[in-house]
């Protein structure tokens, strides 16, 4: 990804190098590192997250008081950029704070690529279980264990080469990612060698939707689970990644979903943006193509204080529309579940009015035209109310929960979701411990018999007694531990 006005010093071949050249060089300067960043509301580096075969750095951001069971977003920068740069400009922090989720920012460097591009074109680095793709998967596992994230709501987005890698990750790990967003990027496995990269960038590949879809299906043969929901962002004046890539991405992911290439609905958004939505068999948006008229190569942002505004402008951050806002809503991170069609505004004044050891009470201001209200905990609907108050029950003691509320009209259409609030139940939360099996035994939380490790109290089999296997144990009562790898 290169700026077209950089003194004319780069020609078409250099543009290919921006997304595709791999050389050895110096690494980039990173922020101060910490080995176990907490939900402190600051961007921090995690220095240990696995074997890291792709030689990437891991940065993460989580709002203070992040509730367990929250979503997780992985955001990949473009060429010449860094994790901190992407965090500062892209707008993801605003919505992480507002709607309650964590963000992981993988970072590559000039040691991997001369212009710090992710290697979306290299089958030794962008396929399941290999290289950079495997490193990102290890980051996801680490963050999920750290924050107790909801594994069914892990998403990935990326710009330019990061967008190409995003498409590859969605194809490699449909069992990990519930959705993705490819910004000014390329279809999954469009190129498998550096030589083929420039062809994908600049010209149509003339493949059928099925041929594009097969590239996804062949990335994880035999997979039969649900496919990720994919948002595609493309500028009509992009000369670094030709606009045809947006169409090819649309063809690829609609074919994977088994739906046609005719939009189910189309609407006009701000910034000269046209949104074309392709619904699945249930009528829910599976693929969305956002075409931004006149936009060159970059990420669409829209600075301002409005609910649908975000980000700051800069090199490759272009002032048209807040793509992060619309992507987050498409995924349902606002608590709507994704694909909401209602026109009612977001309820204001959502407040926690009281908590107990097992419950939380909420109230909010009425919305004109609302027949009822949906209440969401951590992005999942937990109930509805016809009044402007609701009490959620069956919660764990000493635990933080994130809530949003959306108004529902008489036809059942769900409107925009409120800003999130956090309710923390009274009492003490169960203690959780993440460590390898050897360490768990040494700490007295587990024991080993016959070469295998068992959790004290529950007796659950944790696998071989060694340092290669890591689990999270939750102490539900004194001396009684259960495996809690999916969230504590």
Coordinates of C-alpha atoms in Angstrom, one line a residue:
X1 CA 0.0 0.0 0.0
X2 CA 1.7 3.2 -1.2
X3 CA 0.7 6.8 -1.4
X4 CA 0.4 7.7 -5.1
X5 CA 1.9 11.2 -4.6
X6 CA 5.2 10.2 -2.9
X7 CA 7.3 12.4 -5.3
X8 CA 6.7 9.9 -8.2
X9 CA 9.6 7.8 -6.9
X10 CA 7.6 4.5 -7.0
X11 CA 6.4 3.0 -10.2
X12 CA 3.9 0.2 -10.8
X13 CA 6.5 -2.4 -10.0
X14 CA 7.1 -0.7 -6.6
X15 CA 3.4 -0.8 -5.9
X16 CA 3.5 -4.5 -6.3
X17 CA 6.4 -4.6 -3.9
X18 CA 4.4 -2.6 -1.4
X19 CA 2.0 -5.5 -1.1
X20 CA 4.2 -8.3 -2.1
X21 CA 8.0 -7.9 -1.7
X22 CA 9.6 -10.0 1.0
X23 CA 13.1 -9.1 2.2
X24 CA 15.2 -9.1 5.3
X25 CA 15.5 -5.9 7.2
X26 CA 15.3 -4.1 10.5
X27 CA 12.3 -4.4 12.8
X28 CA 10.1 -1.5 13.7
X29 CA 10.1 0.3 17.1
X30 CA 7.3 -1.0 19.3
X31 CA 5.6 0.5 22.4
X32 CA 6.7 -0.6 25.9
X33 CA 5.9 -4.2 26.3
X34 CA 4.2 -6.2 29.1
X35 CA 3.8 -9.9 29.2
X36 CA 0.2 -9.9 30.4
X37 CA -1.8 -6.8 29.6
X38 CA -5.0 -6.3 31.6
X39 CA -8.2 -4.5 30.6
X40 CA -6.8 -1.1 31.5
X41 CA -8.0 1.0 28.6
X42 CA -4.5 1.4 27.1
X43 CA -2.8 -0.2 24.1
X44 CA -0.3 -2.7 25.4
X45 CA 2.0 -5.4 23.9
X46 CA 1.8 -9.0 24.9
X47 CA 5.3 -10.6 24.4
X48 CA 4.4 -14.2 25.0
X49 CA 1.5 -15.8 23.0
X50 CA 2.8 -19.0 21.6
X51 CA 5.5 -20.3 19.3
X52 CA 4.8 -17.4 16.9
X53 CA 5.9 -19.0 13.6
X54 CA 5.1 -15.9 11.7
X55 CA 7.4 -13.6 13.7
X56 CA 4.7 -11.1 14.5
X57 CA 4.1 -8.8 17.4
X58 CA 0.9 -8.8 19.4
X59 CA -0.7 -5.7 20.8
X60 CA -4.1 -5.4 22.4
X61 CA -6.6 -3.0 23.8
X62 CA -9.5 -3.6 26.1
X63 CA -11.7 -1.0 27.9
X64 CA -11.4 -0.9 31.7
X65 CA -13.9 -3.2 33.4
X66 CA -14.4 -5.3 30.3
X67 CA -17.0 -8.0 31.1
X68 CA -16.4 -11.7 30.6
X69 CA -18.1 -13.1 27.5
X70 CA -17.4 -10.0 25.4
X71 CA -16.6 -10.2 21.7
X72 CA -13.0 -10.0 20.4
X73 CA -11.9 -8.1 17.2
X74 CA -8.6 -8.7 15.4
X75 CA -7.5 -5.7 13.4
X76 CA -4.6 -5.9 10.9
X77 CA -2.8 -2.8 9.7
X78 CA -1.8 -2.0 6.1
X79 CA 1.7 -1.7 4.6
X80 CA 4.1 0.9 6.1
X81 CA 1.7 1.0 9.2
X82 CA 1.9 -0.3 12.7
X83 CA -0.4 -1.6 15.4
X84 CA -0.3 1.7 17.3
X85 CA -0.9 3.7 14.1
X86 CA -3.9 1.6 13.2
X87 CA -5.3 1.8 16.8
X88 CA -4.9 5.6 16.7
X89 CA -6.6 6.2 13.4
X90 CA -9.1 3.4 12.6
X91 CA -11.8 4.2 15.2
X92 CA -11.9 0.7 16.7
X93 CA -11.1 2.1 20.2
X94 CA -14.3 4.2 20.2
X95 CA -16.6 1.2 19.6
X96 CA -14.6 -1.1 21.9
X97 CA -15.3 1.4 24.7
X98 CA -18.9 2.0 23.7
X99 CA -20.0 -1.5 23.1
X100 CA -17.6 -3.5 25.2
X101 CA -15.1 -5.7 23.4
X102 CA -11.4 -6.3 23.2
X103 CA -9.2 -5.6 20.1
X104 CA -6.0 -7.4 19.1
X105 CA -3.6 -5.7 16.7
X106 CA -1.1 -8.1 15.1
X107 CA 1.9 -6.3 13.8
X108 CA 4.4 -7.3 11.2
X109 CA 7.7 -5.5 10.5
X110 CA 10.4 -4.9 7.9
X111 CA 12.1 -8.1 9.1
X112 CA 9.2 -10.0 7.4
X113 CA 8.6 -7.6 4.5
X114 CA 10.4 -4.5 3.3
X115 CA 7.3 -2.3 3.7
X116 CA 5.9 -4.2 6.7
X117 CA 3.1 -5.8 4.7
X118 CA 1.4 -9.0 5.8
X119 CA 2.2 -11.9 3.5
X120 CA -1.3 -12.5 2.0
X121 CA 0.3 -14.0 -1.2
X122 CA 2.6 -16.6 0.4
X123 CA 1.2 -20.0 1.0
X124 CA 3.9 -20.8 3.5
X125 CA 2.7 -17.9 5.7
X126 CA -1.0 -17.4 5.0
X127 CA -2.5 -20.9 5.3
X128 CA -4.0 -22.8 8.2
X129 CA -1.5 -23.7 10.8
X130 CA 1.4 -21.9 9.1
X131 CA 3.4 -18.7 9.5
X132 CA 1.6 -15.5 10.1
X133 CA -1.8 -17.1 10.0
X134 CA -0.8 -19.4 12.8
X135 CA 0.6 -16.6 14.8
X136 CA -2.7 -14.7 14.6
X137 CA -4.5 -17.8 15.7
X138 CA -2.2 -18.0 18.7
X139 CA -3.0 -14.4 19.5
X140 CA -6.7 -15.1 19.5
X141 CA -6.3 -18.1 21.8
X142 CA -4.2 -15.9 24.2
X143 CA -6.7 -13.0 24.2
X144 CA -9.7 -15.3 24.7
X145 CA -8.1 -17.0 27.7
X146 CA -7.0 -13.6 29.1
X147 CA -10.3 -11.8 28.8
X148 CA -12.8 -14.7 28.9
X149 CA -13.9 -13.6 25.4
X150 CA -16.9 -15.3 23.7
X151 CA -15.3 -17.7 21.2
X152 CA -18.5 -17.6 19.1
X153 CA -18.0 -13.8 18.5
X154 CA -14.4 -13.4 17.3
X155 CA -14.0 -11.2 14.3
X156 CA -11.1 -10.1 12.0
X157 CA -10.6 -7.0 9.9
X158 CA -7.7 -5.6 7.9
X159 CA -6.6 -2.9 5.4
X160 CA -4.8 -3.5 2.1
X161 CA -2.3 -6.3 2.7
X162 CA -3.9 -6.7 6.1
X163 CA -7.2 -7.0 4.2
X164 CA -5.8 -9.7 2.0
X165 CA -4.6 -11.5 5.1
X166 CA -8.0 -11.1 6.6
X167 CA -9.6 -12.9 3.7
X168 CA -7.1 -15.7 4.0
X169 CA -7.7 -16.0 7.8
X170 CA -11.5 -16.2 7.2
X171 CA -10.8 -19.1 4.8
X172 CA -8.2 -20.8 6.9
X173 CA -10.1 -20.5 10.2
X174 CA -13.9 -20.4 9.7
X175 CA -14.1 -22.3 12.9
X176 CA -12.5 -19.4 14.7
X177 CA -13.9 -16.2 13.1
X178 CA -17.6 -15.5 13.1
X179 CA -17.1 -12.6 10.7
X180 CA -14.7 -10.4 8.8
X181 CA -14.2 -7.2 7.0
X182 CA -11.8 -6.7 4.1
X183 CA -10.9 -3.1 3.5
X184 CA -9.3 -2.3 0.2
X185 CA -8.1 -5.9 0.1
X186 CA -8.1 -9.0 -2.0
X187 CA -10.0 -12.3 -2.2
X188 CA -8.8 -15.2 -0.2
X189 CA -5.9 -17.1 -1.8
X190 CA -6.0 -14.9 -4.9
X191 CA -2.2 -15.3 -5.1
X192 CA -0.1 -18.1 -3.7
X193 CA 3.2 -16.7 -4.9
X194 CA 4.9 -13.3 -4.9
X195 CA 5.0 -13.3 -8.7
X196 CA 1.2 -13.6 -8.9
X197 CA 0.5 -10.8 -6.3
X198 CA 0.6 -7.9 -8.7
X199 CA -1.9 -9.5 -11.1
X200 CA -4.4 -9.7 -8.2
X201 CA -3.8 -6.1 -7.3
X202 CA -4.3 -4.6 -10.7
X203 CA -6.5 -6.7 -12.8
X204 CA -9.5 -9.1 -12.9
X205 CA -8.7 -12.8 -12.5
X206 CA -11.7 -13.8 -14.6
X207 CA -12.8 -16.6 -12.2
X208 CA -16.3 -17.8 -11.7
X209 CA -18.0 -17.4 -8.3
X210 CA -17.6 -21.1 -7.8
X211 CA -13.9 -21.0 -8.6
X212 CA -13.5 -18.2 -6.1
X213 CA -15.5 -20.1 -3.5
X214 CA -13.4 -23.2 -4.1
X215 CA -10.4 -21.2 -2.9
X216 CA -12.1 -20.8 0.4
X217 CA -13.4 -24.3 0.7
X218 CA -10.0 -25.8 -0.2
X219 CA -8.3 -23.7 2.6
X220 CA -9.9 -26.0 5.2
X221 CA -11.1 -29.2 3.5
X222 CA -13.9 -31.0 5.1
X223 CA -15.2 -28.0 7.1
X224 CA -18.9 -28.2 7.6
X225 CA -19.6 -25.5 10.1
X226 CA -21.1 -22.0 9.7
X227 CA -19.2 -19.6 7.4
X228 CA -18.1 -16.1 8.5
X229 CA -20.3 -13.1 7.7
X230 CA -18.1 -10.8 5.5
X231 CA -18.1 -7.0 4.9
X232 CA -16.2 -5.7 1.9
X233 CA -15.0 -2.1 1.6
X234 CA -13.7 -0.8 -1.7
X235 CA -13.0 2.7 -3.1
X236 CA -14.0 3.3 -6.7
X237 CA -10.8 5.3 -7.4
X238 CA -8.3 2.8 -5.9
X239 CA -5.3 2.4 -8.2
X240 CA -3.3 0.2 -5.7
X241 CA -5.9 -2.5 -5.3
X242 CA -8.2 -2.3 -8.3
X243 CA -12.0 -2.0 -7.6
X244 CA -12.6 -5.3 -9.3
X245 CA -11.3 -6.9 -6.1
X246 CA -14.4 -5.8 -4.3
X247 CA -16.6 -7.6 -6.9
X248 CA -14.4 -10.7 -6.7
X249 CA -14.6 -10.8 -2.9
X250 CA -18.4 -10.5 -3.3
X251 CA -18.5 -13.4 -5.7
X252 CA -16.2 -15.5 -3.5
X253 CA -18.1 -15.1 -0.2
X254 CA -21.7 -15.3 -1.7
X255 CA -20.7 -18.5 -3.4
X256 CA -19.3 -19.9 -0.1
X257 CA -22.7 -19.0 1.5
X258 CA -24.5 -20.6 -1.4
X259 CA -26.4 -17.5 -2.3
X260 CA -26.6 -15.5 -5.6
X261 CA -24.7 -12.4 -6.6
X262 CA -27.8 -10.2 -6.9
X263 CA -28.2 -7.9 -3.9
X264 CA -31.1 -8.5 -1.5
X265 CA -31.1 -4.8 -0.7
X266 CA -29.2 -1.6 -1.6
X267 CA -29.0 1.7 0.2
X268 CA -27.0 4.9 0.1
X269 CA -24.9 5.9 3.0
X270 CA -22.9 9.0 3.8
X271 CA -19.6 9.8 2.0
X272 CA -20.8 8.6 -1.4
X273 CA -21.1 5.0 -0.1
X274 CA -23.4 2.4 -1.6
X275 CA -24.1 -0.6 0.6
X276 CA -25.3 -3.8 -1.2
X277 CA -26.4 -6.6 1.1
X278 CA -26.7 -10.3 0.3
X279 CA -28.9 -12.2 2.7
X280 CA -28.6 -15.9 3.7
X281 CA -31.6 -18.3 3.5
X282 CA -32.9 -16.9 6.8
X283 CA -33.0 -13.3 5.6
X284 CA -30.0 -12.2 7.6
X285 CA -27.1 -10.4 6.0
X286 CA -24.3 -12.8 5.1
X287 CA -22.2 -10.5 2.8
X288 CA -22.2 -6.7 2.4
X289 CA -20.3 -4.8 -0.2
X290 CA -19.6 -1.1 0.6
X291 CA -18.5 0.8 -2.5
X292 CA -17.1 4.3 -1.7
X293 CA -17.4 6.6 -4.7
X294 CA -14.2 8.5 -5.5
X295 CA -12.1 7.0 -2.7
X296 CA -8.5 6.0 -3.4
X297 CA -6.6 3.4 -1.5
X298 CA -7.1 3.3 2.2
X299 CA -9.4 2.9 5.2
X300 CA -12.6 5.0 5.2
X301 CA -12.9 7.1 8.4
X302 CA -15.0 10.1 9.3
X303 CA -13.7 12.2 12.2
X304 CA -16.3 13.7 14.5
X305 CA -18.4 13.2 17.6
X306 CA -21.5 11.7 15.9
X307 CA -22.6 8.2 16.8
X308 CA -21.7 7.0 13.3
X309 CA -18.4 8.9 13.1
X310 CA -14.9 7.7 14.0
X311 CA -11.2 7.8 13.4
X312 CA -8.7 10.4 12.4
X313 CA -7.4 11.2 8.9
X314 CA -3.8 10.5 7.8
X315 CA -1.9 8.5 5.2
X316 CA -4.3 5.8 4.0
X317 CA -7.0 7.0 6.4
X318 CA -9.5 8.8 4.2
X319 CA -12.4 11.0 5.2
X320 CA -15.5 9.5 3.7
X321 CA -17.4 7.3 6.2
X322 CA -16.7 5.5 9.4
X323 CA -16.2 2.0 8.1
X324 CA -15.5 0.6 11.6
X325 CA -18.9 1.8 12.8
X326 CA -20.8 0.1 9.9
X327 CA -18.6 -3.0 10.1
X328 CA -19.3 -3.3 13.9
X329 CA -23.0 -3.0 13.3
X330 CA -22.9 -5.5 10.5
X331 CA -21.3 -8.0 12.9
X332 CA -23.8 -7.1 15.7
X333 CA -21.2 -5.7 18.1
X334 CA -23.7 -3.0 19.0
X335 CA -25.9 -5.7 20.5
X336 CA -28.4 -5.8 17.7
X337 CA -27.2 -9.2 16.5
X338 CA -26.3 -7.9 13.1
X339 CA -28.5 -7.1 10.1
X340 CA -31.0 -4.9 12.0
X341 CA -33.5 -3.2 9.7
X342 CA -35.3 -0.9 12.1
X343 CA -35.2 2.9 12.0
X344 CA -35.9 3.6 15.6
X345 CA -33.1 5.6 17.4
X346 CA -31.0 4.2 20.2
X347 CA -32.5 4.5 23.7
X348 CA -30.7 7.1 25.8
X349 CA -30.0 7.2 29.5
X350 CA -29.3 3.5 30.0
X351 CA -28.4 3.1 33.7
X352 CA -27.6 0.4 36.2
X353 CA -30.1 1.0 39.0
X354 CA -29.0 -1.9 41.2
X355 CA -27.2 -5.2 41.5
X356 CA -27.2 -8.3 43.7
X357 CA -25.0 -11.3 43.8
X358 CA -27.0 -12.9 41.0
X359 CA -28.8 -10.0 39.2
X360 CA -28.6 -6.6 37.7
X361 CA -31.4 -4.0 37.2
X362 CA -31.5 -1.5 34.4
X363 CA -33.5 1.5 33.3
X364 CA -33.5 3.8 30.2
X365 CA -35.5 6.6 28.5
X366 CA -38.5 5.8 26.4
X367 CA -38.2 5.9 22.5
X368 CA -41.2 7.3 20.6
X369 CA -42.7 4.5 18.5
X370 CA -41.2 1.6 20.4
X371 CA -43.5 -1.3 21.1
X372 CA -40.9 -3.1 23.2
X373 CA -37.2 -3.2 24.0
X374 CA -34.6 -5.9 23.5
X375 CA -32.0 -6.2 26.3
X376 CA -28.5 -7.6 25.3
X377 CA -25.9 -8.9 27.7
X378 CA -22.4 -9.0 26.1
X379 CA -24.1 -8.7 22.7
X380 CA -26.5 -11.6 23.1
X381 CA -30.2 -11.0 23.7
X382 CA -31.2 -12.0 27.2
X383 CA -34.7 -10.6 27.4
X384 CA -37.3 -8.0 26.3
X385 CA -39.5 -5.5 28.1
X386 CA -42.5 -3.4 27.2
X387 CA -41.5 -0.9 29.9
X388 CA -38.2 1.0 30.3
X389 CA -36.8 -1.2 33.0
X390 CA -35.5 -4.8 33.2
X391 CA -33.8 -7.0 35.7
X392 CA -31.4 -9.7 34.5
X393 CA -31.0 -12.8 36.8
X394 CA -29.0 -15.9 37.1
X395 CA -25.6 -14.1 37.1
X396 CA -22.4 -15.0 38.8
X397 CA -21.2 -13.1 41.9
X398 CA -18.5 -10.4 41.6
X399 CA -18.6 -10.4 37.8
X400 CA -18.8 -7.5 35.4
X401 CA -21.5 -7.7 32.6
X402 CA -22.0 -5.3 29.7
X403 CA -25.5 -4.3 28.6
X404 CA -27.1 -2.5 25.7
X405 CA -30.8 -1.9 24.9
X406 CA -32.5 -1.5 21.5
X407 CA -36.1 -0.3 20.7
X408 CA -38.3 -2.6 18.6
X409 CA -41.2 -1.2 16.5
X410 CA -44.7 -2.7 16.1
X411 CA -43.5 -4.7 13.0
X412 CA -40.7 -6.3 15.0
X413 CA -37.8 -4.3 13.4
X414 CA -35.0 -3.7 15.8
X415 CA -33.5 -0.2 15.9
X416 CA -30.1 1.1 16.9
X417 CA -28.6 -0.1 20.1
X418 CA -27.8 2.2 23.1
X419 CA -24.3 2.9 24.4
X420 CA -23.1 0.1 26.7
X421 CA -23.1 0.2 30.5
X422 CA -21.3 -2.2 32.8
X423 CA -23.0 -3.8 35.8
X424 CA -20.9 -5.6 38.4
X425 CA -22.7 -8.1 40.7
X426 CA -21.9 -8.1 44.4
X427 CA -19.8 -10.7 46.1
X428 CA -16.6 -12.3 45.1
X429 CA -15.9 -13.6 41.7
X430 CA -14.5 -17.1 41.3
X431 CA -10.8 -17.1 41.0
X432 CA -9.3 -18.3 37.7
X433 CA -5.7 -19.5 36.9
X434 CA -4.2 -20.0 33.5
X435 CA -0.9 -22.0 33.4
X436 CA 0.6 -25.1 31.9
X437 CA -0.2 -28.5 33.4
X438 CA 3.1 -28.7 35.2
X439 CA 2.6 -25.3 36.8
X440 CA -1.0 -26.1 37.8
X441 CA 0.2 -29.2 39.7
X442 CA 3.0 -27.4 41.4
X443 CA 0.5 -24.7 42.5
X444 CA -1.7 -27.3 44.1
X445 CA -4.7 -26.8 41.8
X446 CA -4.3 -30.2 40.0
X447 CA -2.5 -33.5 40.5
X448 CA -0.9 -36.0 38.2
X449 CA -1.4 -39.7 37.9
X450 CA 0.0 -42.1 35.3
X451 CA 1.5 -39.2 33.3
X452 CA -1.8 -37.4 33.1
X453 CA -3.0 -34.2 34.9
X454 CA -6.4 -34.0 36.7
X455 CA -8.1 -30.9 38.2
X456 CA -8.4 -31.0 42.0
X457 CA -12.0 -31.4 43.1
X458 CA -13.7 -32.1 39.8
X459 CA -11.1 -34.6 38.6
X460 CA -11.3 -33.4 35.0
X461 CA -8.6 -34.8 32.7
X462 CA -6.3 -32.0 31.6
X463 CA -4.1 -34.0 29.4
X464 CA -0.4 -35.0 29.7
X465 CA 1.6 -33.8 32.7
X466 CA 4.0 -31.4 30.9
X467 CA 4.6 -27.8 30.1
X468 CA 3.2 -28.0 26.5
X469 CA -0.4 -28.0 27.5
X470 CA -2.1 -25.0 29.0
X471 CA -5.5 -24.7 30.7
X472 CA -7.5 -22.2 32.7
X473 CA -8.9 -23.5 36.0
X474 CA -11.7 -21.9 37.8
X475 CA -12.0 -22.4 41.6
X476 CA -15.8 -22.6 42.1
X477 CA -15.4 -23.4 45.8
X478 CA -12.4 -23.8 48.1
X479 CA -10.1 -26.4 46.6
X480 CA -12.6 -27.4 43.8
X481 CA -11.4 -26.6 40.3
X482 CA -13.0 -27.0 36.9
X483 CA -11.6 -26.4 33.4
X484 CA -12.7 -23.0 32.1
X485 CA -10.8 -22.6 28.8
X486 CA -13.8 -21.1 27.0
X487 CA -14.0 -18.2 29.5
X488 CA -13.9 -17.7 33.3

